mmCIF file of C-alpha atoms in Angstrom:
data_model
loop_
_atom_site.group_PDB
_atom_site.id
_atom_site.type_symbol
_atom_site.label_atom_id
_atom_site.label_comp_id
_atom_site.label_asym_id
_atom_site.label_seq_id
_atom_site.Cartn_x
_atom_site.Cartn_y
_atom_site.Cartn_z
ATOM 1 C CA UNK A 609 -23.888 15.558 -4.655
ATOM 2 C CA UNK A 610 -20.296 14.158 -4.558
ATOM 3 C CA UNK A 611 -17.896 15.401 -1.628
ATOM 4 C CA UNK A 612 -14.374 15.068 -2.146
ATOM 5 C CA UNK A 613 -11.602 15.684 0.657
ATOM 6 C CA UNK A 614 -8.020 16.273 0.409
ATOM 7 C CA UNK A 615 -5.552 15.160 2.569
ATOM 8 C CA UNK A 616 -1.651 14.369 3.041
ATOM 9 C CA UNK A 617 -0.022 18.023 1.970
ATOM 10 C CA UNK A 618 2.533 19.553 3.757
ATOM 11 C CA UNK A 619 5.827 20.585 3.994
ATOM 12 C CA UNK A 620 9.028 19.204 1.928
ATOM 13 C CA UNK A 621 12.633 19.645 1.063
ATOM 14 C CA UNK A 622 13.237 19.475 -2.668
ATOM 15 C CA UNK A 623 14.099 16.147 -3.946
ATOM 16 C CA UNK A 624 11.411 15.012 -1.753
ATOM 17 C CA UNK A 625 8.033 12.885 -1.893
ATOM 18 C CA UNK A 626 4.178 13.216 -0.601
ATOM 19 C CA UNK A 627 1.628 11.270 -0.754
ATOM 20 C CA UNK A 628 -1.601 12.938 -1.325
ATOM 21 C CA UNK A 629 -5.146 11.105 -0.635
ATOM 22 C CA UNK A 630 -8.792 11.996 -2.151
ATOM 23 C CA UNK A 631 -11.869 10.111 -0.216
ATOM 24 C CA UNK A 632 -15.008 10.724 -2.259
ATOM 25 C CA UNK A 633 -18.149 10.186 -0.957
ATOM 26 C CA UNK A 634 -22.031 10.901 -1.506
ATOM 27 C CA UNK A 635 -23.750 10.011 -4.565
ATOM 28 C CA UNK A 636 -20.977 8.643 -6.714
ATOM 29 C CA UNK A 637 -23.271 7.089 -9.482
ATOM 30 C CA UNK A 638 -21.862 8.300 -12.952
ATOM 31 C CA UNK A 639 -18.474 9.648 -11.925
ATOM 32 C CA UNK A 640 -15.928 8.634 -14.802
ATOM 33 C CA UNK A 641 -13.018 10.929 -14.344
ATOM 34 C CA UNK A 642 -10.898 11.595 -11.323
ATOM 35 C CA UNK A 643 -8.234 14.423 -11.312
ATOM 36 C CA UNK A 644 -6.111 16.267 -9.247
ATOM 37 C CA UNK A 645 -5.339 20.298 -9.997
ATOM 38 C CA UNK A 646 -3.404 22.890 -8.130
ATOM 39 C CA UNK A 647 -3.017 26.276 -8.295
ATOM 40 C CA UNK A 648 -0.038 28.615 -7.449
ATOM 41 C CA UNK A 649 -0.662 32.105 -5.581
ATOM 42 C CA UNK A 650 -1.468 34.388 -8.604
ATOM 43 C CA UNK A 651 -1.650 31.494 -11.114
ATOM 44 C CA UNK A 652 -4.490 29.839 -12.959
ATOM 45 C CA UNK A 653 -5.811 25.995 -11.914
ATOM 46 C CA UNK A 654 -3.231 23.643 -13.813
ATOM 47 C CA UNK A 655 -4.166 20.060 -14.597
ATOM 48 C CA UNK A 656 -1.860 17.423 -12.580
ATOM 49 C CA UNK A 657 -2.876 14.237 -13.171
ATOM 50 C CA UNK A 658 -6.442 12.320 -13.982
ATOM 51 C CA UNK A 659 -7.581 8.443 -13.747
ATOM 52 C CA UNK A 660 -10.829 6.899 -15.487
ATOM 53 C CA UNK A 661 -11.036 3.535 -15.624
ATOM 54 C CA UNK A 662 -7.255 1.923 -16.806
ATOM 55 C CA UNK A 663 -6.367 5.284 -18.287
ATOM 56 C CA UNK A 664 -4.032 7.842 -16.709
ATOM 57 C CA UNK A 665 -3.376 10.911 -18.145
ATOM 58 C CA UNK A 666 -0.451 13.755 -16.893
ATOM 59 C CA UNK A 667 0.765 17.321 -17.198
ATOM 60 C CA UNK A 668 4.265 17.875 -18.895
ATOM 61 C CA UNK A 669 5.791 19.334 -15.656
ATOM 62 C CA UNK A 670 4.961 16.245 -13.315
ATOM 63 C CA UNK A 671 5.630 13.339 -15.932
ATOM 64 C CA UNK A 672 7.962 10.557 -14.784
ATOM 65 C CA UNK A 673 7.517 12.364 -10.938
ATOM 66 C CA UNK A 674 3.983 11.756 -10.332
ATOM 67 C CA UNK A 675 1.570 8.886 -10.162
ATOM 68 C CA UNK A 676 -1.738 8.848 -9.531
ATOM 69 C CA UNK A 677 -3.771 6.096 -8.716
ATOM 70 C CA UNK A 678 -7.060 4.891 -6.984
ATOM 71 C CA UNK A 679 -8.621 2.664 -4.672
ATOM 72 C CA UNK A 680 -12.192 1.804 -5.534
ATOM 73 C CA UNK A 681 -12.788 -0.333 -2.520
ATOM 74 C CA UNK A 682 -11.975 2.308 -0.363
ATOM 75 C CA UNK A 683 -13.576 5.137 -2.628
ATOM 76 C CA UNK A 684 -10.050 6.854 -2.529
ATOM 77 C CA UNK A 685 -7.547 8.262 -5.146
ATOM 78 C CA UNK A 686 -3.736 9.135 -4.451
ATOM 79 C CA UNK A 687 -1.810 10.924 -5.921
ATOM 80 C CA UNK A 688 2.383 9.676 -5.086
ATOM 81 C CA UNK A 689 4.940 12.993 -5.869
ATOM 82 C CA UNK A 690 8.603 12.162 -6.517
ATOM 83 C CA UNK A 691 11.534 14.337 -6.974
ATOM 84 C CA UNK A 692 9.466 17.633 -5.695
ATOM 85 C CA UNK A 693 10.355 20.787 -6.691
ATOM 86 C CA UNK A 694 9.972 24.193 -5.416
ATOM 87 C CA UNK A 695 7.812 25.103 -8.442
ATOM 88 C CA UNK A 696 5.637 22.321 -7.408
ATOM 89 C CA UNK A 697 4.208 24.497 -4.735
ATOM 90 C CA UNK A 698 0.411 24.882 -4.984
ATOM 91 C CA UNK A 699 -2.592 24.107 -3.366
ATOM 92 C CA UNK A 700 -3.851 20.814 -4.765
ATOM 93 C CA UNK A 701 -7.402 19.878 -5.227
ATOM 94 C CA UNK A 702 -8.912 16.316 -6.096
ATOM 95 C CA UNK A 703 -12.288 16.855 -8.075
ATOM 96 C CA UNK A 704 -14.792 14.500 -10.024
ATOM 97 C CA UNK A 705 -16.376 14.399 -13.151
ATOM 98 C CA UNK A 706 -18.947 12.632 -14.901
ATOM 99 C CA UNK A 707 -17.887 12.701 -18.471
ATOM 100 C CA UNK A 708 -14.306 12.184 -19.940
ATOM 101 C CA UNK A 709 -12.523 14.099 -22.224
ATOM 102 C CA UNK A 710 -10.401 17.128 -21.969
ATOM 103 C CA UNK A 711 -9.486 15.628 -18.541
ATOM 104 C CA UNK A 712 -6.996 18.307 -17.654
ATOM 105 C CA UNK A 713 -9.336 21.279 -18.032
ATOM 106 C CA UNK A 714 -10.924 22.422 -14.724
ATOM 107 C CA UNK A 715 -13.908 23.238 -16.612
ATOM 108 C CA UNK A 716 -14.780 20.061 -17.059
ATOM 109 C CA UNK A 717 -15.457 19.011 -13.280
ATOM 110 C CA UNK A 718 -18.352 19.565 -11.215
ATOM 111 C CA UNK A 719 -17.111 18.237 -8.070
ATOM 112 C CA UNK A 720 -14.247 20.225 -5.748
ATOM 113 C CA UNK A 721 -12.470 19.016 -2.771
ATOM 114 C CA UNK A 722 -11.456 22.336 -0.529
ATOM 115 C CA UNK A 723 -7.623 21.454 -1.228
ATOM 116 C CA UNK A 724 -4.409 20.740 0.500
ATOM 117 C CA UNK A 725 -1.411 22.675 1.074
ATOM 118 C CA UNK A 726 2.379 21.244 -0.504
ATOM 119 C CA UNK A 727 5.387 23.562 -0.163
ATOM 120 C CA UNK A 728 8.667 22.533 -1.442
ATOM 121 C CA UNK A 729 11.553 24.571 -0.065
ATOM 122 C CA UNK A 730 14.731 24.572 -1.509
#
C-alpha cells in the first residue's frame, strides 16, 4: 500500500503562486508515474501535471504556469503554480501509479492522496 498526502493549498489572489507538496510513503516498490489531478465542484477529475522518470507531461490549461517536479531523496513531489487563475480552483490530489501511459487519465492510478484545497479569487 502506497499513502500519499497533500499539502500547501490555500487561498490566492489571481496572478498569484502556490506551491503544492506530495510525501509518499509505504511500499513504494514499482511506482513509475506521479501525477497531480483536481477536480472542480460539479466537474469531473482533470489531469494537471505527471512526472516518471525525466519525463513531464501537462494539461493544456496549466502549460507554461505549472511545473511539477520531485524529490526522490525526500520521497516528495511538488507541484509550483504561476499566474493562478480563478478557474484554477479545485481540489488537487497527488496519486501514484505503477505503469505509464495515458498519464493524465485518473483511471490509471491506484494510489489517492485525500487532496488539498486552492482558491483563486479574483
Amino acid at each position: 500500500q502506497v499513502h500519499m498526502m497533500e499539502s500547501g493549498g490555500g487561498s490566492v489572489q489571481a496572478g498569484g503562486s502556490l506551491r503544492l507538496s506530495c510525501a509518499a510513503s509505504g511500499d513504494r516498490r514499482g511506482i513509475r508515474v506521479m501525477a497531480w489531478f483536481r477536480q472542480a465542484p460539479g466537474k469531473e477529475r482533470e489531469g494537471v501535471a505527471a512526472v516518471w522518470d525525466e519525463f513531464t507531461y501537462y494539461g493544456d490549461s496549466v502549460k507554461g504556469r505549472f511545473t511539477i517536479s520531485q524529490d526522490y531523496a525526500k520521497n516528495t513531489m511538488y507541484l509550483q503554480m504561476n499566474s493562478l487563475k480563478p478557474e484554477d480552483t479545485a481540489m488537487y490530489y497527488c496519486a501514484a501509479a505503477r505503469g505509464t501511459g495515458y498519464v493524465l487519465r485518473p483511471d490509471r492510478y491506484a494510489y489517492w492522496g485525500q487532496g488539498t484545497q486552492v482558491t483563486v479569487s479574483s
